[in-house]
Amino acid sequence: MFEILEKERIGPGVNRAVISAPAIAEAHRPGQFIILRTTENGERIPLTVADKDVEKGTITLVWQEVGATTYYMSTMCVGEKFQDICGPLGTPTHIEKFGTVIGVGGGIGVAPLYPITKGMHAAGNHVISIIGARTEGLLIMTEDIRKVSDELIISTDDGSFGVHGFVTQVLQGLIDKGQQIDLVVAIGPVPMMKAVVNVTKKANLPTVVSLNPIMVDGTGMCGACRVEVGGKTMFGCVDGPEFDGLQVDFDLLMKRLAMYKGPELIALNNFRETPRGCQCTFPGGA
Amino acid sequence: MSDQEAKPAKKPKVPRQKMPEQNPIERAHNFYEVALGYDNDLALLEASRCLQCKKPSCMKGCPVEVDIPDFVAMVKAGDLIGASWKIKEKNSLPRIAGRVCPQESQCESKCVVGAKGKNEPCAIGRLERYVADYAAIHGDGKLPELPKPTGLKVGIVGSGPAGLTMAGALIKKGVAVTVFEALHELGGVLVYGIPEFRLPKAIVRAEVEELRRMGVEFKTNWVIGRIETVDDLLEKRKFDGVFIGSGAGAPLFLRIPGENLNGVYSANEFLTRANLMKAYMFPEADTPVAKGRRVVVFGGGNVAMDAARTSLRLGAQEVTIVYRRTMAELPARAEEVHHAEEEGVKFELLSAPLEIIGNETGWAVGLKLQKMQLGEPDASGRRRPEAIPGAIYEKECDTVIVAIGNAANPLVPTTTKNLETNKWGNIVADPETGKTTKDRVWAGGDIVTGAATVILAMGAGRKAALSMIDTFKL
Ligand SMILES: Cc1cc2nc3c(=O)[nH]c(=O)nc-3n(C[C@H](O)[C@H](O)[C@H](O)COP(=O)(O)OP(=O)(O)OC[C@H]3O[C@@H](n4cnc5c(N)ncnc54)[C@H](O)[C@@H]3O)c2cc1C
Ligand SMILES: Cc1cc2nc3c(=O)[nH]c(=O)nc-3n(C[C@H](O)[C@H](O)[C@H](O)COP(=O)(O)OP(=O)(O)OC[C@H]3O[C@@H](n4cnc5c(N)ncnc54)[C@H](O)[C@@H]3O)c2cc1C
Ligand code: SF4
Ligand code: FES
């Protein structure tokens, strides 16, 4: 179980793996995630199920290297197995025919956005996807997103590809143009989601965001994943990960995400000093 | 040890034998077990204190009615393996119960020796632990004889003491058993909550291994209500019955300003990081936990004691338990409070939290507390704490652990059709049989009673197993 069947590097520091997990593939709905442990002493980290194949019994994970666990995962090779994968977790995305749905994805957020876009498209929505990154080389999964979108707009902060500017500027452009918009789904770094909400709030557009608080169990047992939505404390792992963006306290989320900055650095240094396995998709080194 | 002067005419009275323990100064910095266990001499001395009552009242104090005088008699006779089987007839997890049961309010509170208050009761729990540990090491490891498979199969949700007891009782009747557990380790609170220094994980693992050898199937990382529902287990997988023992694992918070600041934990999170995720080994194990310098724990139960004592062991300089009543009302076991005090945990009594104060980076740096006084007794018979008007003060801290209780986790109840819950979200089940309002579904343990004890959860698992056996006409 949980064997890596395929693995590739799809961008700088970004990897994609197809993993054998038949029961999870079958039960999974868009918007849900898994929690994995690489090894016996590994940390439990949440990752979105970016895609799945029920017939083959596989799920796809896409991760960005940010710390000890995600770097370690990049050294795992086809044929290796994860110690544990628990899922699916979280409340699935509410998918129905809304009309026109705009999906806004920034950076690694494009991976979790993909299954939702796919679901919204299959439900008969007119889907406009806005995908952004700092620079062309950091764009991921654009072709996947294109296949499940009616329109795709790409932007880069430095103008190296597509529209020169932020995804929020593209979104503002659509609003100013009078584009009919029934729902906005935004997933990406917290500052990006906050910026999107600043735009949609003014235009009074319903906005769903997917939050990434620190988690442990993912079943509502510990409360590590506390977020505040509309002034109320909610548990990201069971009440979310998706919430009404207009109500989310993003500043609190950013502070809570930084809670373990110190130990994380120690863990990363520790990882750098430990001999590691396969380097096939790991050219630069940590 | 003995401070009683023996009069030559009378047989000398043997006092209650003390539990050998690691010394407090040393143990406050390690995670090894605090209580070291009796040796043979101590066990024989203690067993000799039992009067072998004809009508043993101790048994009435035991929620699963272990045959206490019988097993103690076997200890006296030197048949420790026999004694362990005697206990196992009623209590399938004696190594665990011998360590974590609140004996002082159960069997030992009813013991005749201690009845007049002149002497201390027979140390039944310590004997139970000694016998069960002895059998685990010196037994032949043989499994009880298993009957032919009946063709029936049962699914169990949760691998806490309720679920494990249920599994053991059914597999011995030839029922195929599959246990579904949300976490990656089996044992429920026994592995994620109760710390290593009170209950070594190896013991829980050994009990689980024994069930596995008997043929119980375990599925970890399996969250019922997400990957499958209870209805799926009954309809799609065609289980003949399902037992829900999913525990009370949903932490309560104080609902005061500042509760979501960094450094503020539920006891569940703090203990899970420290125990299950081995944060005390960080960075050899990957999971970190805030190693506070000044730690404050809110609450007065066993969970609060565990959190406080764990903080000390992680290296905190000062750990304070803040409780709104007095020492007399602390709900924790007297022994645990005593252990905590010995190790250097401070108690700030008659004090209640008003606010957690944060700095600009979102970390907790202090508390605003309200001085309390005791008023009239409330519904629970304990005197109600009341705020002393104007008596508000501040206290510095960098880590706050909230240990004020757990509510029912709604994940299973809300995803199961026709399953009745009460106003607190606990599953409604017959206290004698564990039967719920849903056909072929039983429930027991903390998910039914609210946060309680290991032995009550085991008792509930056992009762439900008997009810299932009855229903299946085995
Ligand atoms: C529901 C959900 C879905 C996610 N999906 C994806 C995804 O598809 N792809 C992806 O690359 N990332 C995803 N993330 C983020 C991912 O979980 C973190 O990047 C990962 O945990 C970092 O672990 P690390 O040990 O490599 O880094 P660390 O050095 O431990 O941490 C780096 C940063 O990651 C965050 N983090 C650390 N531990 C956790 C934890 N246990 N839970 C959540 N965040 C943590 C913190 O902000 C931390 O500062 C998701 C997070 C959530 C909550
Ligand atoms: C820190 C702490 C210290 C304690 N100390 C003592 C003590 O000294 N003595 C004592 O007698 N009692 C003590 N208790 C209480 C005691 O541990 C509990 O009463 C007892 O464990 C309850 O057993 P249970 O089987 O009902 O549930 P639990 O032990 O809570 O086990 C439930 C299991 O079900 C799993 N689960 C939950 N939801 C799902 C799902 N949807 N799908 C699959 N699995 C699921 C959980 O992960 C868990 O493993 C303590 C409790 C805590 C938290
Ligand atoms: S009540 Fe005390 S003395 Fe009597 S049988 Fe039980 S343990 Fe022994
Ligand atoms: S991760 Fe533990 S409650 Fe959400």
Short mmCIF file of N, CA, C and O in Angstrom, two decimals, chain B residues 408-453:
data_model
loop_
_atom_site.label_atom_id
_atom_site.label_comp_id
_atom_site.label_asym_id
_atom_site.label_seq_id
_atom_site.Cartn_x
_atom_site.Cartn_y
_atom_site.Cartn_z
N ALA B 408 -18.09 15.17 22.63
CA ALA B 408 -18.19 14.08 21.67
C ALA B 408 -17.77 14.57 20.29
O ALA B 408 -18.18 15.64 19.85
N ASN B 409 -16.94 13.79 19.63
CA ASN B 409 -16.58 14.13 18.25
C ASN B 409 -17.76 13.78 17.34
O ASN B 409 -18.22 12.64 17.32
N PRO B 410 -18.27 14.78 16.59
CA PRO B 410 -19.50 14.54 15.82
C PRO B 410 -19.32 13.74 14.53
O PRO B 410 -20.31 13.40 13.88
N LEU B 411 -18.07 13.41 14.18
CA LEU B 411 -17.82 12.81 12.86
C LEU B 411 -18.65 11.55 12.60
O LEU B 411 -19.26 11.41 11.54
N VAL B 412 -18.68 10.63 13.54
CA VAL B 412 -19.44 9.39 13.31
C VAL B 412 -20.95 9.63 13.48
O VAL B 412 -21.73 9.29 12.58
N PRO B 413 -21.39 10.24 14.60
CA PRO B 413 -22.84 10.44 14.75
C PRO B 413 -23.49 11.18 13.59
O PRO B 413 -24.57 10.80 13.15
N THR B 414 -22.81 12.22 13.06
CA THR B 414 -23.48 13.02 12.03
C THR B 414 -23.45 12.34 10.66
O THR B 414 -24.15 12.78 9.76
N THR B 415 -22.65 11.30 10.50
CA THR B 415 -22.62 10.66 9.19
C THR B 415 -23.36 9.32 9.19
O THR B 415 -23.31 8.58 8.22
N THR B 416 -24.00 9.00 10.32
CA THR B 416 -24.73 7.73 10.43
C THR B 416 -26.22 8.00 10.47
O THR B 416 -26.67 8.83 11.26
N LYS B 417 -26.96 7.31 9.63
CA LYS B 417 -28.42 7.52 9.59
C LYS B 417 -29.10 6.92 10.83
O LYS B 417 -28.70 5.86 11.30
N ASN B 418 -30.14 7.57 11.30
CA ASN B 418 -31.00 7.05 12.38
C ASN B 418 -30.26 6.70 13.67
O ASN B 418 -30.61 5.77 14.36
N LEU B 419 -29.21 7.44 13.96
CA LEU B 419 -28.49 7.17 15.20
C LEU B 419 -28.75 8.34 16.13
O LEU B 419 -28.37 9.48 15.85
N GLU B 420 -29.43 8.05 17.25
CA GLU B 420 -29.84 9.14 18.14
C GLU B 420 -28.68 9.59 19.02
O GLU B 420 -27.91 8.77 19.53
N THR B 421 -28.58 10.91 19.22
CA THR B 421 -27.59 11.44 20.15
C THR B 421 -28.32 12.33 21.15
O THR B 421 -29.44 12.77 20.89
N ASN B 422 -27.70 12.58 22.31
CA ASN B 422 -28.33 13.47 23.28
C ASN B 422 -27.89 14.92 23.02
O ASN B 422 -27.18 15.20 22.06
N LYS B 423 -28.28 15.81 23.91
CA LYS B 423 -28.03 17.24 23.62
C LYS B 423 -26.54 17.59 23.66
O LYS B 423 -26.14 18.64 23.19
N TRP B 424 -25.72 16.73 24.23
CA TRP B 424 -24.29 17.00 24.20
C TRP B 424 -23.60 16.30 23.02
O TRP B 424 -22.38 16.34 22.89
N GLY B 425 -24.40 15.61 22.21
CA GLY B 425 -23.83 14.95 21.05
C GLY B 425 -23.35 13.53 21.32
O GLY B 425 -22.80 12.88 20.44
N ASN B 426 -23.55 13.04 22.55
CA ASN B 426 -23.17 11.66 22.85
C ASN B 426 -24.20 10.70 22.27
O ASN B 426 -25.40 11.01 22.24
N ILE B 427 -23.72 9.55 21.83
CA ILE B 427 -24.64 8.56 21.26
C ILE B 427 -25.49 7.97 22.37
O ILE B 427 -24.99 7.65 23.45
N VAL B 428 -26.79 7.84 22.11
CA VAL B 428 -27.69 7.26 23.10
C VAL B 428 -27.60 5.74 22.99
O VAL B 428 -27.80 5.17 21.92
N ALA B 429 -27.24 5.08 24.10
CA ALA B 429 -27.13 3.62 24.10
C ALA B 429 -27.58 3.08 25.45
O ALA B 429 -27.41 3.73 26.48
N ASP B 430 -28.18 1.90 25.43
CA ASP B 430 -28.63 1.25 26.66
C ASP B 430 -27.41 0.96 27.54
O ASP B 430 -26.48 0.30 27.10
N PRO B 431 -27.43 1.43 28.80
CA PRO B 431 -26.24 1.24 29.63
C PRO B 431 -25.94 -0.23 29.92
O PRO B 431 -24.80 -0.58 30.21
N GLU B 432 -26.93 -1.10 29.82
CA GLU B 432 -26.69 -2.51 30.10
C GLU B 432 -26.20 -3.29 28.89
O GLU B 432 -25.41 -4.22 29.01
N THR B 433 -26.69 -2.91 27.70
CA THR B 433 -26.36 -3.70 26.51
C THR B 433 -25.54 -2.94 25.47
O THR B 433 -24.97 -3.54 24.57
N GLY B 434 -25.51 -1.63 25.57
CA GLY B 434 -24.81 -0.84 24.57
C GLY B 434 -25.58 -0.68 23.27
O GLY B 434 -25.07 -0.12 22.30
N LYS B 435 -26.82 -1.18 23.23
CA LYS B 435 -27.62 -1.06 22.00
C LYS B 435 -27.99 0.39 21.73
O LYS B 435 -28.44 1.09 22.62
N THR B 436 -27.83 0.82 20.48
CA THR B 436 -28.22 2.17 20.11
C THR B 436 -29.62 2.13 19.50
O THR B 436 -30.24 1.07 19.43
N THR B 437 -30.06 3.29 19.03
CA THR B 437 -31.38 3.36 18.40
C THR B 437 -31.34 2.79 16.99
O THR B 437 -32.37 2.70 16.34
N LYS B 438 -30.17 2.46 16.50
CA LYS B 438 -30.06 1.96 15.13
C LYS B 438 -29.87 0.45 15.17
O LYS B 438 -29.08 -0.07 15.95
N ASP B 439 -30.60 -0.22 14.30
CA ASP B 439 -30.53 -1.67 14.24
C ASP B 439 -29.10 -2.14 13.96
O ASP B 439 -28.40 -1.56 13.13
N ARG B 440 -28.67 -3.18 14.66
CA ARG B 440 -27.36 -3.82 14.48
C ARG B 440 -26.18 -2.92 14.86
O ARG B 440 -25.03 -3.20 14.49
N VAL B 441 -26.45 -1.81 15.55
CA VAL B 441 -25.36 -0.92 15.95
C VAL B 441 -25.32 -0.76 17.47
O VAL B 441 -26.34 -0.45 18.09
N TRP B 442 -24.16 -1.02 18.03
CA TRP B 442 -23.91 -0.87 19.47
C TRP B 442 -22.89 0.26 19.67
O TRP B 442 -22.15 0.59 18.73
N ALA B 443 -22.86 0.83 20.86
CA ALA B 443 -21.86 1.86 21.13
C ALA B 443 -21.49 1.82 22.60
O ALA B 443 -22.27 1.35 23.44
N GLY B 444 -20.30 2.30 22.92
CA GLY B 444 -19.88 2.32 24.32
C GLY B 444 -18.59 3.08 24.51
O GLY B 444 -17.89 3.42 23.54
N GLY B 445 -18.27 3.38 25.76
CA GLY B 445 -17.07 4.16 26.07
C GLY B 445 -17.39 5.64 26.09
O GLY B 445 -18.56 6.03 26.22
N ASP B 446 -16.38 6.44 25.96
CA ASP B 446 -16.53 7.89 26.09
C ASP B 446 -17.53 8.50 25.12
O ASP B 446 -18.13 9.53 25.42
N ILE B 447 -17.72 7.89 23.94
CA ILE B 447 -18.66 8.47 22.97
C ILE B 447 -20.10 8.40 23.50
O ILE B 447 -20.95 9.18 23.11
N VAL B 448 -20.34 7.50 24.44
CA VAL B 448 -21.67 7.37 25.04
C VAL B 448 -21.74 8.14 26.37
O VAL B 448 -22.67 8.89 26.62
N THR B 449 -20.74 7.96 27.20
CA THR B 449 -20.79 8.50 28.56
C THR B 449 -20.21 9.90 28.68
O THR B 449 -20.38 10.55 29.70
N GLY B 450 -19.52 10.37 27.66
CA GLY B 450 -18.68 11.55 27.83
C GLY B 450 -17.39 11.09 28.48
O GLY B 450 -17.31 9.95 28.95
N ALA B 451 -16.39 11.98 28.55
CA ALA B 451 -15.07 11.59 29.04
C ALA B 451 -15.19 10.90 30.40
O ALA B 451 -15.74 11.46 31.34
N ALA B 452 -14.72 9.66 30.49
CA ALA B 452 -14.83 8.88 31.73
C ALA B 452 -13.51 8.18 32.01
O ALA B 452 -12.47 8.82 32.07
N THR B 453 -13.54 6.87 32.19
CA THR B 453 -12.30 6.15 32.53
C THR B 453 -12.08 4.96 31.61
O THR B 453 -12.98 4.48 30.93
#
